[in-house]
Short mmCIF file of C-alpha atoms in Angstrom, two decimals:
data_model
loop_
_atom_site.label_atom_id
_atom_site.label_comp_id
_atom_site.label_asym_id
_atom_site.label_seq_id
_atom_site.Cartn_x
_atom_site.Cartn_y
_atom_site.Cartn_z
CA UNK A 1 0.25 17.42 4.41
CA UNK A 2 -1.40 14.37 5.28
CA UNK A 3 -1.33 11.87 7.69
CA UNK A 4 -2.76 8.35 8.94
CA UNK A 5 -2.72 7.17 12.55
CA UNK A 6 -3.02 3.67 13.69
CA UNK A 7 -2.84 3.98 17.32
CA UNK A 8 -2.64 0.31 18.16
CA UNK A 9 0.30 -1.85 17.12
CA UNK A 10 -1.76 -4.99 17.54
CA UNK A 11 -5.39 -6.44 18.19
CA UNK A 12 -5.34 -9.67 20.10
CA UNK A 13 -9.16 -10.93 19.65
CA UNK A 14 -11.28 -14.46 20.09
CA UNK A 15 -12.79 -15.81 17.20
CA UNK A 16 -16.30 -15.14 16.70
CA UNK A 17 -16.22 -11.89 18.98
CA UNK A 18 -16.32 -8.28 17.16
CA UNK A 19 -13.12 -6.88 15.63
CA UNK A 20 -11.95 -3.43 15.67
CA UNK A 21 -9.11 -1.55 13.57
CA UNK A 22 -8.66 2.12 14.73
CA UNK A 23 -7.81 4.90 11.84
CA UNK A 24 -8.00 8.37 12.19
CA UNK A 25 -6.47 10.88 9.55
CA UNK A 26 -5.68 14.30 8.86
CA UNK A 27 -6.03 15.67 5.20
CA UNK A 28 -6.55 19.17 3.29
CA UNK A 29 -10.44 18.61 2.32
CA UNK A 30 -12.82 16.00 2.19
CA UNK A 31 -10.70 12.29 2.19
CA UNK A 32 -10.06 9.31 0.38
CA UNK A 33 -9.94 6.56 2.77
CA UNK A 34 -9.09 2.75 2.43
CA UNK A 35 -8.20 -0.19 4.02
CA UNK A 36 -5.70 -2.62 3.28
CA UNK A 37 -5.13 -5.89 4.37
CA UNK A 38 -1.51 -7.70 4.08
CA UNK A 39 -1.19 -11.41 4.64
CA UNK A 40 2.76 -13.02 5.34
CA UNK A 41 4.89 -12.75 2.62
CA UNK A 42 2.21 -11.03 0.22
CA UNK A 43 1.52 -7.11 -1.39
CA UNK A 44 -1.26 -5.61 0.04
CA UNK A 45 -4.53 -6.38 -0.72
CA UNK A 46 -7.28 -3.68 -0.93
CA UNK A 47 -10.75 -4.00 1.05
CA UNK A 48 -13.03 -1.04 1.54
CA UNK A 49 -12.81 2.59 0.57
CA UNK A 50 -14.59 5.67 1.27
CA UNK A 51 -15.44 8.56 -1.26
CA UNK A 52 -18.35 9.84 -0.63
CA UNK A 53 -22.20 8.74 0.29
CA UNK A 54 -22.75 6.67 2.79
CA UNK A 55 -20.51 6.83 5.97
CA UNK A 56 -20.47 3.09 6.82
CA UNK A 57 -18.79 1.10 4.03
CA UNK A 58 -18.88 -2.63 3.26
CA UNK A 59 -16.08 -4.35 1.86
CA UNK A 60 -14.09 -7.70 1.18
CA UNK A 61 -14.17 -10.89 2.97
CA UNK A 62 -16.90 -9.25 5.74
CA UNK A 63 -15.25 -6.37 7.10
CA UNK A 64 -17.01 -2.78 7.13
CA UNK A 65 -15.94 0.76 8.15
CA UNK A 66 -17.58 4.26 9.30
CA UNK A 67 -16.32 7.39 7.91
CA UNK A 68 -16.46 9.45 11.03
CA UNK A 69 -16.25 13.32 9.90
CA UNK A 70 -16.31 15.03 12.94
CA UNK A 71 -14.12 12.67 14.73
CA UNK A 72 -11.77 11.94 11.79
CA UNK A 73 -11.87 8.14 12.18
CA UNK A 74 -12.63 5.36 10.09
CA UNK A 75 -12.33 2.14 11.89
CA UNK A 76 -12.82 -1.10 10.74
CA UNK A 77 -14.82 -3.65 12.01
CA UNK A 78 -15.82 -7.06 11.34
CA UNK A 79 -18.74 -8.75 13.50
CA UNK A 80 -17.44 -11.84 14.04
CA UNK A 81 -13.43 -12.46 13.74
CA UNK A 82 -11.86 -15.49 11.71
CA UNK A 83 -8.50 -17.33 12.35
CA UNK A 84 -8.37 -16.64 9.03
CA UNK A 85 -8.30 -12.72 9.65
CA UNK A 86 -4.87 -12.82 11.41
CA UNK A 87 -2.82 -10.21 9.37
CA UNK A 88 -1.31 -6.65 9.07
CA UNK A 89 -4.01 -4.28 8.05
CA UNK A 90 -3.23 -0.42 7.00
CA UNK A 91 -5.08 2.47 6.54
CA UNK A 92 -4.74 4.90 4.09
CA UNK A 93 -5.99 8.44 3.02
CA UNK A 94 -5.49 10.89 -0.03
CA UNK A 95 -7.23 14.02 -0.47
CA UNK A 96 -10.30 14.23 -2.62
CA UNK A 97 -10.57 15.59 -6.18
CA UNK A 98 -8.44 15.10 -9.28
CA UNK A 99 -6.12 18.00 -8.27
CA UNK A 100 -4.57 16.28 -5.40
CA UNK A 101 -3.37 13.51 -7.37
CA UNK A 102 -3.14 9.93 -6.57
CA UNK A 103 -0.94 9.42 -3.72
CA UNK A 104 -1.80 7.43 -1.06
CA UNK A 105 -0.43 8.06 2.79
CA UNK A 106 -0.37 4.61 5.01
CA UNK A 107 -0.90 4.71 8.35
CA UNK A 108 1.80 2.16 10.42
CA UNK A 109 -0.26 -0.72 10.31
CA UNK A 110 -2.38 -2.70 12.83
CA UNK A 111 -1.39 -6.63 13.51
CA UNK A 112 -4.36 -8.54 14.16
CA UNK A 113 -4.27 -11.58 15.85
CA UNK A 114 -7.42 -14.01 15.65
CA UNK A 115 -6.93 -16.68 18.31
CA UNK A 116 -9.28 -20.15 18.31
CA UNK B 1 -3.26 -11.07 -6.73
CA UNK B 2 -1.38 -12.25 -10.00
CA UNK B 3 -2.71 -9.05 -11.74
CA UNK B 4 0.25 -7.04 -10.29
CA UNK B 5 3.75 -9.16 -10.76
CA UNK B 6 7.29 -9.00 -8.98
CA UNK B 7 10.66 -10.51 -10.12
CA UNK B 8 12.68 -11.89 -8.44
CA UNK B 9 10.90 -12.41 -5.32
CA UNK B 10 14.08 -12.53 -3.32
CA UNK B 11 17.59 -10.51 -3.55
CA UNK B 12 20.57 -10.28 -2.16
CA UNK B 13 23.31 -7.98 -2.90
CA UNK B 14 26.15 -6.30 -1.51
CA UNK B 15 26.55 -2.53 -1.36
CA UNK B 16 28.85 -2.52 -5.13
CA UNK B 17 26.70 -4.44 -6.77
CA UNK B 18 24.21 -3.34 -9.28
CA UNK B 19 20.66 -4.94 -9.72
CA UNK B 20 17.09 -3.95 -10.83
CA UNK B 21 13.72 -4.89 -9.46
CA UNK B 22 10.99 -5.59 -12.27
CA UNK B 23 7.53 -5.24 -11.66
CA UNK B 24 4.87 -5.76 -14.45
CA UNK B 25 0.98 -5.22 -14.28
CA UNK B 26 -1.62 -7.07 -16.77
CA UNK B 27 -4.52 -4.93 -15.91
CA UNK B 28 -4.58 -2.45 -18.18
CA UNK B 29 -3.50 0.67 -15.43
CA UNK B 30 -1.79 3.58 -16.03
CA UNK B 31 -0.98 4.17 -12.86
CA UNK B 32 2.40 2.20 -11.24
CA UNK B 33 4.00 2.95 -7.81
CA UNK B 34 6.85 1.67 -6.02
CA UNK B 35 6.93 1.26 -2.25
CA UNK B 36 9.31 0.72 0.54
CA UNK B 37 7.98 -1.68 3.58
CA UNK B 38 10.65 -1.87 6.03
CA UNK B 39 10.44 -3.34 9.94
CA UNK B 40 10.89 0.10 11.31
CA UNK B 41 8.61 2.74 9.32
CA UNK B 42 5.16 2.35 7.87
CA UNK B 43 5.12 1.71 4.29
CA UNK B 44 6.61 4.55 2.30
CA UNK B 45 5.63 5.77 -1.29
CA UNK B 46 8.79 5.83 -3.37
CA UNK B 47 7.93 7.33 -7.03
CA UNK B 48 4.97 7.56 -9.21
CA UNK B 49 4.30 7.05 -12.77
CA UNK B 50 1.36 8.48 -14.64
CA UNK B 51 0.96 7.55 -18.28
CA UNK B 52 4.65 6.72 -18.32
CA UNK B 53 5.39 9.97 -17.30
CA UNK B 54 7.59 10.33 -12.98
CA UNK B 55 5.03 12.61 -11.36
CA UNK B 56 6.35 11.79 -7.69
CA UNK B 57 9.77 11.56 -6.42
CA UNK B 58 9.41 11.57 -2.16
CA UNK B 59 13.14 12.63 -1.96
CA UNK B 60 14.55 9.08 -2.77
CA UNK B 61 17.93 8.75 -2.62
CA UNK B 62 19.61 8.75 -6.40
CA UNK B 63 21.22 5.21 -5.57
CA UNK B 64 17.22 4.39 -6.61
CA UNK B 65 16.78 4.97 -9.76
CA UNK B 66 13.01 4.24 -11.49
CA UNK B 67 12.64 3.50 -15.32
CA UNK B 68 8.99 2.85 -16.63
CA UNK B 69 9.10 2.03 -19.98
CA UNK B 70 5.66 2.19 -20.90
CA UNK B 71 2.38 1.82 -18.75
CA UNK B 72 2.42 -1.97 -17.79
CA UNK B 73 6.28 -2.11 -16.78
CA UNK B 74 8.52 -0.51 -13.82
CA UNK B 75 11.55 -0.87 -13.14
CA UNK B 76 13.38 -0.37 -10.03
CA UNK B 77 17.20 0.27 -10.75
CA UNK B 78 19.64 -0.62 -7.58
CA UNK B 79 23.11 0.39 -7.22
CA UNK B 80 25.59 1.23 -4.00
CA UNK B 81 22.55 0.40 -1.99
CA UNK B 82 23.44 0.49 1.84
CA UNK B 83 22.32 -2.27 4.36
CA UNK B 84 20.02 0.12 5.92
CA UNK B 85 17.51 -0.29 2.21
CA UNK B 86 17.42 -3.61 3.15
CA UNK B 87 13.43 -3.67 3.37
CA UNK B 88 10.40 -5.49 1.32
CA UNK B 89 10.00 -3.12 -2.10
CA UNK B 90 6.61 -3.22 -3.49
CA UNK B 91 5.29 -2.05 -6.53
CA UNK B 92 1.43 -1.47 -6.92
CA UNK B 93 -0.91 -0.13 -9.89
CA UNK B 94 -3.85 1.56 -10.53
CA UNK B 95 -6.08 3.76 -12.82
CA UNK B 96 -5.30 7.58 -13.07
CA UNK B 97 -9.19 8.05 -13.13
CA UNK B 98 -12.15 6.75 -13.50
CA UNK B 99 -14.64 4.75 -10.92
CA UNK B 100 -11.58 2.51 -9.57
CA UNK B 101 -8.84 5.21 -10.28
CA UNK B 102 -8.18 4.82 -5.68
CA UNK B 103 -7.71 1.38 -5.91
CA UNK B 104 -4.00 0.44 -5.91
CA UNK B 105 -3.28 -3.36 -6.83
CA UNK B 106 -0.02 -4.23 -5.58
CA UNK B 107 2.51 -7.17 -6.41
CA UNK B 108 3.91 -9.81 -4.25
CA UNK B 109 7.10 -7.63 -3.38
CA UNK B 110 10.99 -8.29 -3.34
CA UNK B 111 12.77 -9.04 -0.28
CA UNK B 112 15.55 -6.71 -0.32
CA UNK B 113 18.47 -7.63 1.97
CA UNK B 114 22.25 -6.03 1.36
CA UNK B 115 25.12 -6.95 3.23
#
């Protein structure tokens, strides 16, 4: 089985000062891991993923994460926060390889709040 | 974000009623999904569709019933739903394989509520 964990409900941060999205995962094999990024009253909106290569990732709209192997993690950061950035963001891991399929399991989301 | 489309965007219903969700994807996947997003529990995979074909079923209820007609439509078939589905249904797409085949594109949703 799988599993995502998004240990904190919500991320109160200033704008302009680094932002942080914890993820960690559990999966059979190497992982699949994205992020997703929901804004009110809108589907979900893909911004990064992780295969393989390298372990930091660069995505959408400025936002990076590092595929953490030993720790299981792949956080998301941004350097400096936008107002702009306010919104739900989820995590998400599949195992690796054809065989596995393609389903995706979403961790509980993370509600980030950018204040001015 | 028009790619991946939802109709209607809003539903009510009560719990004899009978209504389906469409969902409809103009980006040449053969990959559709449907998804439950309620208040209380993280966003749950519902069925999935590979070339047409169901090759997930996470132990929906059979009030739910999926029809995908062929690879750019889904349909989402509602009937003696209970209040408790009351929740934001999304549908997503995506290539089976391929560079991109991880990338799910979802729709807009429907907001769900029955009374």
């Amino acid at each position: 089985a799988q599993s995502v964990a998004q240990p904190e409900d919500q991320v109160n941060v200033a704008e302009g000062n680094p932002l942080t999205v914890k993820c960690t995962y559990s999966v059979s094999g190497n992982p699949y891991l994205f992020w997703y990024v929901q804004y009110p009253n809108r589907g979900l909106q893909f911004l990064l993923k992780y295969i393989t290569g390298d372990n930091l990732v660069k995505g959408s709209y400025g936002f990076e994460a590092e595929f953490n192997k030993s720790q299981t993690s792949f956080h998301l950061k941004k350097p400096s926060a936008l107002v702009s950035d306010s919104a739900l963001y989820f995590c998400a891991v599949r195992a690796g390889g054809r065989a596995a399929g393609n389903k995706l399991t979403f961790g509980g989301g993370t509600r980030v709040l950018v204040k001015p | 974000e028009t790619g991946v489309t939802q109709t209607p965007r809003h539903l009510v219903m009560g719990m004899t009623n009978k209504k389906s969700l469409k969902c409809e994807q103009h980006l040449g996947h053969n990959a559709m999904y449907w998804y439950k997003q309620s208040a209380k529990k993280p966003l749950e995979l519902m069925f999935v569709y590979n070339f047409k074909e169901q090759t997930e079923n996470n132990s929906v209820p059979s009030r739910f019933s999926p029809e995908c007609p062929n690879s750019s439509h889904l349909f989402l078939h509602l009937h003696t739903l209970q209040p408790e589905d009351s929740a934001l249904y999304l549908c997503a797409s995506s290539q089976v394989w391929g560079p991109n085949e991880n990338e799910q594109f979802f729709g807009p949703g429907t907001r769900l509520t029955v009374l």
